[in-house]
Coordinates of C-alpha atoms and ligand atoms in Angstrom, one line a residue:
M1 CA -18.5 64.2 -16.9
R2 CA -22.2 63.5 -16.3
L3 CA -24.4 66.5 -15.9
L4 CA -25.5 65.2 -12.5
W5 CA -22.0 65.6 -11.2
R6 CA -21.5 68.8 -13.0
I7 CA -24.3 70.3 -11.1
F8 CA -23.8 68.4 -7.8
I9 CA -20.0 69.0 -7.3
P10 CA -19.9 72.9 -7.6
F11 CA -23.1 73.2 -5.6
F12 CA -21.8 71.0 -2.8
V13 CA -18.3 72.5 -2.8
S14 CA -19.7 76.1 -2.6
T15 CA -21.9 74.9 0.2
L16 CA -18.8 73.5 2.0
L17 CA -17.0 76.7 1.3
A18 CA -19.7 78.9 2.7
L19 CA -19.9 76.6 5.7
A20 CA -16.1 76.9 6.3
V21 CA -16.1 80.7 5.9
T22 CA -18.9 81.1 8.3
T23 CA -17.3 78.8 10.8
W24 CA -14.0 80.7 10.5
Y25 CA -15.7 84.0 10.9
A26 CA -17.7 82.8 13.9
N27 CA -14.6 81.4 15.5
R28 CA -12.7 84.6 15.0
S29 CA -15.5 86.6 16.6
L30 CA -16.0 84.2 19.4
R31 CA -12.2 84.2 20.2
R32 CA -12.1 88.0 20.1
F33 CA -15.2 88.2 22.3
Y34 CA -13.7 85.7 24.8
Q35 CA -10.4 87.6 24.8
E36 CA -12.2 90.8 25.5
Q37 CA -14.0 89.0 28.3
V38 CA -10.7 87.7 29.7
A39 CA -9.2 91.2 29.4
E40 CA -12.0 92.7 31.2
E41 CA -11.8 90.2 34.0
L42 CA -8.1 90.8 34.2
L43 CA -8.6 94.5 34.2
M44 CA -11.0 94.2 37.0
K45 CA -8.7 91.9 39.0
A46 CA -5.7 94.2 38.3
G47 CA -7.8 97.2 39.3
L48 CA -8.7 95.5 42.6
L49 CA -5.1 94.6 43.4
A50 CA -3.9 98.1 42.4
G51 CA -6.6 99.6 44.7
D52 CA -5.4 97.4 47.6
L53 CA -1.7 98.4 46.9
E54 CA -2.5 102.1 46.6
S55 CA -4.5 102.3 49.9
R56 CA -2.3 100.3 52.3
I57 CA 0.0 97.6 51.2
M58 CA 2.6 99.5 49.3
E59 CA 3.9 101.2 52.4
R60 CA 4.4 97.9 54.2
G61 CA 7.4 96.9 52.0
G62 CA 8.4 94.1 49.6
E63 CA 7.6 91.0 51.6
E64 CA 4.0 92.2 52.4
V65 CA 3.4 92.9 48.7
D66 CA 4.7 89.5 47.7
G67 CA 2.6 87.7 50.3
H68 CA -0.6 89.7 49.2
C69 CA 0.2 88.8 45.6
K70 CA 0.3 85.1 46.5
E71 CA -2.9 85.4 48.4
F72 CA -4.8 87.4 45.8
G73 CA -3.5 85.1 43.1
R74 CA -4.9 82.1 44.9
A75 CA -8.2 83.8 45.5
A76 CA -8.6 85.2 42.0
R77 CA -7.0 82.2 40.3
T78 CA -4.8 84.4 38.3
R79 CA -1.1 85.1 38.2
V80 CA -0.3 88.5 39.5
T81 CA 3.0 90.3 39.5
V82 CA 3.9 93.6 41.0
M83 CA 6.8 95.5 39.6
L84 CA 8.6 98.7 40.6
P85 CA 9.0 101.5 38.0
D86 CA 12.5 100.3 37.3
G87 CA 11.2 96.8 36.2
S88 CA 12.3 94.8 39.2
V89 CA 9.8 92.4 40.5
M90 CA 8.3 93.2 44.0
G91 CA 5.9 90.4 44.4
D92 CA 4.5 87.5 42.3
S93 CA 1.8 85.0 43.1
E94 CA 3.7 82.1 41.8
Q95 CA 7.5 82.7 42.1
A96 CA 9.9 84.3 44.4
P97 CA 10.5 87.8 43.2
S98 CA 14.3 87.4 43.8
N99 CA 14.3 84.5 41.1
M100 CA 12.6 86.7 38.5
E101 CA 14.3 88.8 36.0
N102 CA 13.7 92.5 35.3
H103 CA 10.5 93.1 33.5
R104 CA 11.4 96.6 32.2
N105 CA 11.3 95.4 28.5
R106 CA 7.8 93.9 28.7
P107 CA 5.5 95.9 26.4
E108 CA 2.6 96.0 28.9
F109 CA 4.9 97.2 31.6
S110 CA 6.1 100.2 29.4
E111 CA 2.4 101.1 28.7
A112 CA 1.4 101.0 32.3
L113 CA 4.5 103.1 33.3
A114 CA 3.2 105.7 30.9
G115 CA 0.0 105.7 33.0
R116 CA -2.1 103.7 30.6
T117 CA -3.4 100.2 30.7
G118 CA -1.0 97.9 29.1
K119 CA -2.0 94.7 27.3
S120 CA 0.1 92.0 25.6
I121 CA -0.5 88.4 24.3
R122 CA 2.6 86.3 24.0
F123 CA 4.1 83.0 24.6
S124 CA 5.5 82.8 28.1
D125 CA 8.9 81.0 28.2
T126 CA 8.5 80.5 32.0
L127 CA 5.1 78.8 31.7
R128 CA 5.5 77.5 28.1
R129 CA 2.1 78.6 27.0
T130 CA 0.4 81.7 25.4
M131 CA -0.6 84.2 28.0
M132 CA -2.6 87.4 28.1
Y133 CA -0.9 90.1 30.2
L134 CA -2.6 93.2 31.5
A135 CA -0.7 95.9 33.5
V136 CA -2.1 98.9 35.3
P137 CA -0.1 101.7 37.1
V138 CA -0.4 102.1 40.9
K139 CA -0.2 105.8 41.7
K140 CA 1.0 107.5 44.6
D141 CA 0.8 111.2 44.8
G142 CA 0.2 111.4 41.1
T143 CA 3.2 109.4 40.1
V144 CA 3.5 105.8 39.1
A145 CA 4.8 104.0 42.2
A146 CA 4.4 100.5 40.8
V147 CA 2.9 98.4 38.1
V148 CA 0.4 95.6 38.8
R149 CA 0.3 92.9 36.1
V150 CA -2.3 90.2 36.0
S151 CA -2.0 87.4 33.5
L152 CA -4.0 84.4 32.4
P153 CA -3.2 81.6 29.9
L154 CA -5.2 81.8 26.8
S155 CA -5.6 78.1 26.7
V156 CA -8.7 78.8 28.9
I157 CA -10.3 80.2 25.8
D158 CA -9.3 77.2 23.8
W159 CA -10.7 75.0 26.5
T160 CA -14.0 77.0 26.3
L161 CA -14.0 76.9 22.5
R162 CA -13.2 73.2 22.3
T163 CA -16.8 72.3 23.1
W164 CA -18.0 74.8 20.6
Y165 CA -15.8 73.4 18.1
R166 CA -17.1 70.0 18.6
N167 CA -20.7 71.3 18.3
V168 CA -19.8 73.2 15.2
A169 CA -18.1 70.3 13.6
F170 CA -21.1 68.0 14.3
G171 CA -23.5 70.7 13.2
G172 CA -21.4 71.3 10.1
L173 CA -21.4 67.6 9.3
V174 CA -25.0 67.4 9.6
V175 CA -25.4 70.5 7.4
A176 CA -23.0 69.2 4.9
V177 CA -24.8 65.9 4.7
F178 CA -28.1 67.7 4.4
F179 CA -26.8 70.0 1.7
A180 CA -25.2 67.1 -0.2
A181 CA -28.6 65.3 -0.2
V182 CA -30.3 68.4 -1.3
A183 CA -27.8 69.1 -3.9
F184 CA -27.9 65.5 -5.2
C185 CA -31.7 65.6 -5.4
L186 CA -31.7 69.0 -7.2
A187 CA -28.9 67.9 -9.6
R188 CA -31.0 64.8 -10.3
R189 CA -34.1 66.7 -10.8
I190 CA -32.4 68.9 -13.4
S191 CA -30.4 66.2 -15.1
R192 CA -33.1 63.5 -15.2
P193 CA -35.4 65.3 -17.8
I194 CA -32.4 66.4 -19.8
N195 CA -31.2 62.7 -19.8
D196 CA -34.6 61.6 -20.8
I197 CA -34.6 64.2 -23.6
R198 CA -31.0 63.1 -24.7
R199 CA -32.1 59.5 -24.7
T200 CA -35.1 60.4 -27.0
A201 CA -32.8 62.5 -29.2
E202 CA -30.5 59.6 -29.5
R203 CA -33.3 57.1 -30.5
L204 CA -34.5 59.6 -33.0
A205 CA -31.0 59.9 -34.4
H206 CA -30.8 56.1 -34.7
G207 CA -34.0 56.2 -36.8
D208 CA -36.7 55.3 -34.2
L209 CA -39.1 58.1 -35.2
R210 CA -41.7 56.9 -32.8
A211 CA -39.6 57.8 -29.8
R212 CA -41.1 60.6 -27.7
A213 CA -39.8 62.4 -24.5
A214 CA -41.9 62.3 -21.4
L215 CA -43.1 65.8 -20.3
P216 CA -41.1 66.9 -17.2
A217 CA -42.7 69.2 -14.5
D218 CA -40.4 72.2 -15.2
K219 CA -41.7 74.8 -17.6
E220 CA -38.5 75.2 -19.6
M221 CA -37.8 71.5 -19.8
Q222 CA -41.4 70.9 -20.7
S223 CA -41.1 73.2 -23.6
L224 CA -37.9 71.7 -24.7
A225 CA -39.4 68.2 -24.6
R226 CA -42.5 69.3 -26.4
T227 CA -40.5 71.0 -29.1
L228 CA -38.5 67.8 -29.5
N229 CA -41.6 65.7 -29.7
Q230 CA -43.1 68.1 -32.3
M231 CA -40.0 68.0 -34.3
A232 CA -40.0 64.1 -34.1
A233 CA -43.7 64.1 -35.2
Q234 CA -43.0 66.4 -38.1
L235 CA -39.9 64.3 -39.1
G236 CA -41.9 61.2 -38.9
E237 CA -44.6 62.7 -41.1
R238 CA -42.1 63.9 -43.6
M239 CA -40.2 60.6 -43.6
E240 CA -43.6 58.8 -44.1
T241 CA -44.5 61.1 -47.0
I242 CA -41.0 60.6 -48.6
T243 CA -41.2 56.8 -48.1
R244 CA -44.7 56.7 -49.5
Q245 CA -43.7 58.9 -52.5
S246 CA -40.6 56.8 -53.0
D247 CA -42.6 53.6 -52.7
E248 CA -45.2 54.9 -55.2
Q249 CA -42.4 56.0 -57.6
K250 CA -40.7 52.6 -57.2
A251 CA -44.0 50.8 -57.9
V252 CA -44.8 52.9 -60.9
F253 CA -41.2 52.5 -62.1
S254 CA -41.2 48.8 -61.6
S255 CA -44.6 48.1 -63.1
M256 CA -43.9 50.2 -66.2
V257 CA -44.1 48.1 -69.4
E258 CA -41.6 50.4 -71.0
G259 CA -37.9 50.0 -70.0
V260 CA -36.6 53.1 -68.2
L261 CA -32.9 53.8 -67.9
A262 CA -31.4 56.8 -66.1
V263 CA -27.9 57.6 -67.1
D264 CA -25.8 60.4 -65.5
G265 CA -23.6 63.0 -67.2
D266 CA -20.6 60.6 -66.9
E267 CA -22.6 57.9 -68.8
R268 CA -23.1 55.8 -65.7
I269 CA -26.3 54.0 -65.0
M270 CA -28.1 55.6 -62.1
E271 CA -31.4 53.6 -62.2
M272 CA -32.9 50.9 -64.3
N273 CA -36.4 49.4 -64.0
P274 CA -37.1 45.7 -64.2
A275 CA -38.6 46.1 -67.7
A276 CA -35.3 47.7 -68.9
A277 CA -33.4 45.0 -67.2
R278 CA -35.5 42.3 -69.0
L279 CA -35.0 44.0 -72.4
L280 CA -31.2 44.3 -72.0
D281 CA -31.1 40.8 -70.3
A282 CA -29.2 42.3 -67.2
D283 CA -29.4 42.4 -63.5
P284 CA -30.3 45.9 -62.4
D285 CA -28.5 45.8 -59.0
R286 CA -25.2 44.7 -60.6
L287 CA -25.4 47.4 -63.3
R288 CA -26.2 50.3 -61.1
G289 CA -23.2 52.7 -61.1
R290 CA -21.6 51.0 -64.1
S291 CA -20.7 52.8 -67.2
I292 CA -23.0 52.3 -70.1
Q293 CA -20.0 50.8 -72.2
E294 CA -19.6 48.2 -69.6
A295 CA -23.3 47.5 -69.0
V296 CA -24.7 47.5 -72.5
R297 CA -22.8 45.6 -75.2
N298 CA -24.8 47.2 -78.0
P299 CA -22.7 49.8 -80.0
D300 CA -25.9 51.4 -81.4
M301 CA -27.3 52.0 -78.0
Q302 CA -24.0 53.3 -76.5
K303 CA -23.8 55.7 -79.5
F304 CA -27.4 56.8 -79.0
I305 CA -26.8 57.7 -75.2
S306 CA -23.5 59.5 -76.0
C307 CA -25.3 61.6 -78.6
A308 CA -28.3 62.2 -76.4
L309 CA -26.0 63.4 -73.6
A310 CA -24.2 65.6 -76.1
D311 CA -27.4 67.0 -77.6
G312 CA -29.1 67.7 -74.3
G313 CA -31.5 64.6 -74.3
Q314 CA -34.2 64.9 -77.0
K315 CA -33.6 62.1 -79.3
E316 CA -35.3 59.0 -80.9
A317 CA -34.0 56.0 -82.6
E318 CA -34.7 52.3 -83.2
I319 CA -32.1 49.6 -82.6
V320 CA -31.9 45.9 -83.0
L321 CA -30.7 43.7 -80.2
Y322 CA -29.2 40.4 -81.2
G323 CA -29.7 37.9 -78.4
N324 CA -31.4 34.5 -78.4
E325 CA -33.9 36.1 -80.7
E326 CA -33.8 39.3 -82.6
R327 CA -35.5 42.2 -80.8
F328 CA -36.4 45.7 -82.0
L329 CA -36.2 48.5 -79.4
Q330 CA -37.5 52.1 -79.9
M331 CA -35.5 54.5 -77.7
R332 CA -36.6 57.9 -76.7
G333 CA -34.1 60.1 -74.8
T334 CA -35.0 63.0 -72.6
A335 CA -32.7 65.4 -70.6
L336 CA -32.3 64.5 -67.0
A337 CA -31.3 67.3 -64.6
D338 CA -28.9 66.2 -61.8
P339 CA -30.5 67.4 -58.5
A340 CA -26.9 67.8 -57.1
G341 CA -26.1 70.3 -59.8
G342 CA -23.7 68.0 -61.7
K343 CA -23.6 67.5 -65.4
P344 CA -27.2 66.7 -66.8
G345 CA -27.9 63.1 -67.6
V346 CA -30.4 61.4 -69.9
L347 CA -33.5 59.4 -69.3
V348 CA -34.0 56.7 -72.0
V349 CA -37.3 55.0 -72.4
L350 CA -37.1 51.7 -74.2
N351 CA -40.1 50.3 -76.1
D352 CA -40.1 46.7 -77.4
I353 CA -41.4 47.1 -80.8
T354 CA -40.6 43.5 -81.9
R355 CA -44.3 42.6 -82.2
V356 CA -45.1 45.7 -84.2
K357 CA -42.2 45.1 -86.4
R358 CA -43.2 41.5 -86.9
L359 CA -46.8 42.5 -87.6
E360 CA -45.5 45.1 -90.1
T361 CA -43.3 42.5 -91.8
M362 CA -46.3 40.0 -91.8
R363 CA -48.5 42.6 -93.3
R364 CA -45.9 43.4 -96.1
D365 CA -45.3 39.7 -96.7
F366 CA -49.1 39.1 -96.8
I367 CA -49.6 41.9 -99.4
A368 CA -46.7 40.5 -101.5
N369 CA -48.1 37.0 -101.1
V370 CA -51.7 38.0 -102.1
S371 CA -50.4 40.0 -105.0
H372 CA -48.2 37.0 -106.1
E373 CA -51.1 34.5 -105.6
L374 CA -53.5 36.7 -107.6
K375 CA -51.0 37.5 -110.3
T376 CA -50.5 34.0 -111.4
P377 CA -54.2 33.1 -112.4
I378 CA -54.7 36.6 -113.7
T379 CA -51.7 36.4 -116.0
A380 CA -52.9 33.0 -117.2
I381 CA -56.3 34.4 -117.8
K382 CA -54.9 37.5 -119.5
G383 CA -52.8 35.1 -121.7
C384 CA -55.6 32.9 -122.7
A385 CA -57.8 36.0 -123.5
E386 CA -55.1 37.5 -125.6
I387 CA -54.7 34.2 -127.7
L388 CA -58.4 33.8 -128.1
S389 CA -58.8 37.4 -129.2
D390 CA -55.9 37.1 -131.8
K391 CA -57.7 36.7 -135.2
A392 CA -54.5 35.7 -136.9
R393 CA -54.3 32.6 -134.8
R394 CA -54.1 29.5 -136.9
D395 CA -55.9 26.8 -134.8
P396 CA -59.4 27.6 -133.6
G397 CA -59.7 24.0 -132.6
E398 CA -57.7 24.9 -129.5
D399 CA -60.2 27.5 -128.2
G400 CA -61.9 24.9 -125.9
R401 CA -58.6 24.2 -124.2
F402 CA -57.9 27.8 -123.5
L403 CA -61.5 28.4 -122.4
A404 CA -61.2 25.5 -119.9
M405 CA -57.9 26.9 -118.7
M406 CA -59.4 30.3 -118.2
A407 CA -62.3 28.7 -116.3
R408 CA -59.8 26.8 -114.0
Q409 CA -57.8 29.9 -113.3
A410 CA -60.9 31.9 -112.7
E411 CA -62.0 29.2 -110.2
R412 CA -58.6 29.4 -108.6
L413 CA -58.9 33.2 -108.3
S414 CA -62.3 32.8 -106.8
A415 CA -61.1 30.1 -104.3
I416 CA -58.3 32.4 -103.2
V417 CA -60.6 35.4 -102.9
E418 CA -63.2 33.2 -101.1
D419 CA -60.6 32.0 -98.5
L420 CA -59.2 35.6 -98.1
L421 CA -62.7 36.9 -97.5
S422 CA -63.4 34.0 -95.2
L423 CA -60.2 34.7 -93.1
S424 CA -60.9 38.5 -92.9
R425 CA -64.5 37.8 -91.9
L426 CA -63.3 35.5 -89.2
E427 CA -60.7 38.0 -88.0
H428 CA -63.2 40.8 -88.0
D429 CA -66.0 38.8 -86.2
A430 CA -63.5 37.5 -83.5
E431 CA -62.2 40.9 -83.0
H432 CA -65.8 42.3 -82.5
K433 CA -66.8 39.1 -80.6
R434 CA -69.5 38.4 -83.1
I435 CA -68.9 34.7 -83.3
Q436 CA -71.7 33.0 -81.6
L437 CA -70.9 29.8 -79.8
E438 CA -73.7 27.4 -78.8
P439 CA -73.5 24.0 -77.2
G440 CA -74.0 21.4 -79.9
P441 CA -73.0 17.8 -80.8
V442 CA -69.4 17.6 -82.1
C443 CA -69.8 14.3 -83.8
D444 CA -72.6 15.7 -86.2
V445 CA -70.2 18.3 -87.3
L446 CA -67.5 15.7 -88.0
R447 CA -69.8 13.5 -90.0
R448 CA -71.2 16.5 -92.1
A449 CA -67.6 17.6 -92.9
A450 CA -66.6 14.0 -94.0
Q451 CA -69.9 13.8 -96.0
A452 CA -69.0 17.0 -98.0
F453 CA -65.8 15.4 -99.2
T454 CA -67.2 11.9 -100.2
R455 CA -67.0 12.6 -103.9
A456 CA -63.3 13.8 -103.7
A457 CA -62.5 10.8 -101.5
D458 CA -64.1 8.4 -103.9
A459 CA -62.3 9.9 -106.9
K460 CA -59.0 9.0 -105.2
K461 CA -60.4 5.8 -103.7
V462 CA -59.6 7.2 -100.3
K463 CA -61.5 5.8 -97.3
V464 CA -62.6 8.5 -94.8
A465 CA -63.4 6.8 -91.5
V466 CA -65.2 8.9 -88.7
D467 CA -64.8 7.6 -85.2
C468 CA -66.8 9.6 -82.8
P469 CA -68.5 8.5 -79.5
G470 CA -72.0 9.9 -79.3
G471 CA -72.9 12.5 -76.7
L472 CA -69.7 14.7 -77.1
S473 CA -70.9 18.3 -76.8
A474 CA -69.2 21.7 -76.6
P475 CA -70.0 25.4 -77.2
I476 CA -69.4 25.6 -80.9
N477 CA -70.1 27.6 -84.0
A478 CA -71.2 24.5 -86.1
P479 CA -70.8 26.0 -89.6
L480 CA -67.3 27.3 -88.7
L481 CA -66.1 24.2 -87.1
E482 CA -67.5 22.2 -90.0
Q483 CA -65.4 24.3 -92.3
A484 CA -62.3 23.8 -90.2
V485 CA -62.7 20.0 -90.0
G486 CA -63.6 20.0 -93.8
N487 CA -60.2 21.9 -94.6
L488 CA -58.3 19.2 -92.6
I489 CA -60.2 16.3 -94.4
D490 CA -59.7 18.0 -97.7
N491 CA -56.0 18.3 -97.1
A492 CA -55.7 14.8 -95.8
I493 CA -57.4 13.5 -99.0
K494 CA -55.4 15.8 -101.3
F495 CA -52.1 14.8 -99.9
S496 CA -52.8 11.1 -99.5
G497 CA -52.1 8.6 -102.3
E498 CA -54.7 6.5 -103.9
G499 CA -56.5 4.1 -101.8
A500 CA -55.1 5.6 -98.5
R501 CA -57.1 5.9 -95.3
V502 CA -58.1 9.1 -93.6
S503 CA -59.5 9.0 -90.0
A504 CA -61.5 11.7 -88.4
G505 CA -62.4 11.3 -84.7
A506 CA -63.2 13.2 -81.6
A507 CA -62.6 12.5 -77.9
Q508 CA -62.8 14.1 -74.5
N509 CA -59.5 14.9 -72.9
G510 CA -59.8 16.6 -69.6
G511 CA -61.7 19.9 -70.1
N512 CA -61.1 19.8 -73.8
I513 CA -62.6 18.0 -76.8
E514 CA -59.9 17.0 -79.3
I515 CA -60.9 16.6 -83.0
R516 CA -58.2 14.6 -84.8
V517 CA -57.8 14.2 -88.5
A518 CA -55.0 11.8 -89.5
D519 CA -53.8 10.5 -92.9
E520 CA -51.2 8.2 -94.4
G521 CA -49.9 10.8 -96.7
P522 CA -46.3 12.1 -97.3
G523 CA -46.1 13.7 -93.9
I524 CA -44.4 17.1 -93.2
E525 CA -40.8 17.7 -92.3
Q526 CA -40.2 19.0 -88.8
K527 CA -38.8 22.4 -89.9
H528 CA -42.0 23.3 -91.6
L529 CA -44.3 22.4 -88.8
A530 CA -44.1 25.7 -87.0
R531 CA -45.0 27.7 -90.0
I532 CA -47.7 25.7 -91.9
F533 CA -50.5 27.6 -90.1
E534 CA -49.2 30.9 -91.6
R535 CA -51.0 32.3 -94.5
F536 CA -49.8 31.2 -98.0
Y537 CA -47.2 28.9 -96.4
R538 CA -46.7 25.7 -98.4
V539 CA -44.3 23.0 -98.1
D540 CA -44.3 22.4 -101.8
Q541 CA -45.6 25.4 -103.8
A542 CA -46.1 23.5 -107.1
R543 CA -47.7 20.5 -105.7
S544 CA -50.1 22.6 -103.6
R545 CA -51.1 24.7 -106.6
A546 CA -51.5 21.6 -108.7
L547 CA -53.8 20.2 -106.1
G548 CA -55.8 23.4 -106.2
G549 CA -54.7 24.7 -102.8
T550 CA -54.8 28.3 -101.9
G551 CA -52.3 28.1 -99.0
L552 CA -54.9 29.5 -96.7
G553 CA -56.7 26.5 -95.5
L554 CA -54.7 25.8 -92.3
A555 CA -54.6 29.5 -91.4
I556 CA -58.5 29.4 -91.6
V557 CA -58.5 26.3 -89.3
K558 CA -56.2 28.1 -86.8
H559 CA -58.5 31.2 -86.7
I560 CA -61.6 29.0 -86.2
A561 CA -59.9 27.1 -83.4
L562 CA -58.9 30.4 -81.8
A563 CA -62.5 31.7 -82.2
H564 CA -63.6 28.7 -80.2
G565 CA -61.1 29.6 -77.4
G566 CA -59.0 26.6 -78.4
S567 CA -55.9 25.7 -80.5
V568 CA -54.6 23.6 -83.4
S569 CA -51.5 21.5 -83.6
V570 CA -49.9 19.0 -85.8
E571 CA -47.8 15.8 -85.5
S572 CA -46.1 14.4 -88.5
T573 CA -43.7 11.8 -89.5
P574 CA -42.4 12.2 -93.1
G575 CA -43.3 9.3 -95.2
K576 CA -45.9 7.9 -92.7
G577 CA -48.5 10.5 -92.4
S578 CA -49.8 13.6 -90.5
A579 CA -52.3 14.1 -87.7
F580 CA -53.9 17.5 -87.1
T581 CA -55.7 18.1 -83.8
I582 CA -58.2 20.9 -83.0
R583 CA -58.6 21.3 -79.2
I584 CA -61.6 23.3 -77.9
P585 CA -62.9 23.6 -74.4
S586 CA -65.9 21.4 -73.7
Q587 CA -67.6 23.9 -71.3
Ligands
ADP601 P1 -53.1 24.3 -99.2 O1 -54.2 25.0 -99.8 O2 -51.9 24.4 -99.9 O3 -53.4 22.9 -98.8 P2 -53.0 24.7 -96.4 O4 -52.9 25.9 -95.6 O5 -54.3 23.9 -96.3 O6 -52.8 25.2 -97.9 O7 -51.7 23.8 -96.2 C1 -50.6 24.4 -96.1 C2 -49.5 23.4 -96.5 O8 -49.3 22.4 -95.5 C3 -49.8 22.6 -97.7 O9 -49.4 23.3 -98.8 C4 -49.0 21.4 -97.5 O10 -47.7 21.5 -98.0 C5 -49.0 21.3 -96.0 N1 -50.1 20.2 -95.6 C6 -51.3 20.5 -95.1 N2 -52.0 19.4 -94.8 C7 -51.1 18.4 -95.1 C8 -51.3 17.0 -95.0 N3 -52.4 16.3 -94.6 N4 -50.3 16.2 -95.4 C9 -49.1 16.8 -95.8 N5 -49.0 18.1 -96.0 C10 -50.0 18.9 -95.6

């Protein structure tokens, strides 16, 4: 039931009850008062008639008494009866005494006979209404000679009170309506602020933390509303802090380069950041709540997490993921306490160390390659030196051949070392940003590079054609770019057959300048294309060595292109030729 009615109904009912009790009490008092009035009047009238009878009429006999009764009754508008001590009626104002029964048994008569005033209220069978009877003794010489009884119907009182009742009913109605209105206003005054506070509390419960209750006029309600508002404000602040902290955590969590995986004590994934999802090639929303066995199909990782959970977290391991490409992950596990007090879980941080691993492999391969490359000429030189120093050798005429071989191998050694130094210088300078780029004409560089290989080209009857429109300019390091183009022209001449054609050209393409060296040599098979810019990578080891190659030429070209902020690429059709393109920004 609504609070309004809970206040209004008891208030209104108790008002009606009070009104009814007051009316009832007033009615009773009034009725008693009127009855007393009537009794007094009757007593007075009975006294008067008794006086009359005592002084003169009694002696005159029955008829006289009856006649006087009728006269007195008319004048006093009251019924009067005179009875003898034996109860027989001597005179009556309304009926003939002979028709009337003996009144000996009437209670008022007995009282009066005893010398007192007798009074009785009862229903008169003769008149068929409630009457008040009052009887007084008529004394003669000290004894009761007769009894005078006067009576009046009590309906007179009802008549008199009827108007009063009407007024009281009207007044009561007015008062009831007035009180109903007052009770309603009061109930509303109490319930309205409570309703307002209730509505505010409901809005707060539904998450609208900006809801505030209006301050009511009453002190108590005001303090209630104020407390609620304070609570709401505090709740709002706390929620804001929690949301902010959670957002911050989420942002940190999401933007971490390392993959983070939170696993609970039952080996279920609680949380996973986008980096971890990327590394495991999974959808974080789909995996949340799944067991690690279901989510991660890598037995090493499953074993790592099981062990980390068993050991209480601290653990480190490296695993390999075999997907589209091989990936190396370093995993570090830390114990993760469950705030709900359950089994502790484990927080696994995943680091993609594929690049590091590759670099490590590259470094190892490079050392192995360098050692191998250096070992061949050194072994040859050592062998020649041993033969030359052997006194027991039969044919000193061969000395010239061994010395020439030693010189060739020494030259090869020097070429390898030269290229290695050149590469390491390039890397070092690029790392420390020491490579100076200045705007300069690209065609001059091309021409100078081609010029440097004129003799080698002539020896093989190869024609090197330079096709470069004047005015092409870009920020370049001229000596380095010349070295790169030279390496490409050198290769083109080296790998082309006698009388072949090599073309070197440059052209503007969008924001880049493209320098292209093409030949009509044997070309390179597709499978080698991706790797020919690696150090010491050769398509044909023996041929390259025989041609005096170090296997570093294209690696140098690639680093020089990178130092210019550009790149190098190759297109080749086996049997038809190859075309190398260096692309550098023109601005
Ligand atoms: P190298 O000193 O052996 O020439 P490079 O790094 O310059 O080393 O070249 C690597 C390999 O790429 C060569 O061994 C060769 O097999 C291949 N190559 C380079 N240029 C050409 C070309 N113009 N035509 C065919 N093969 C080439």
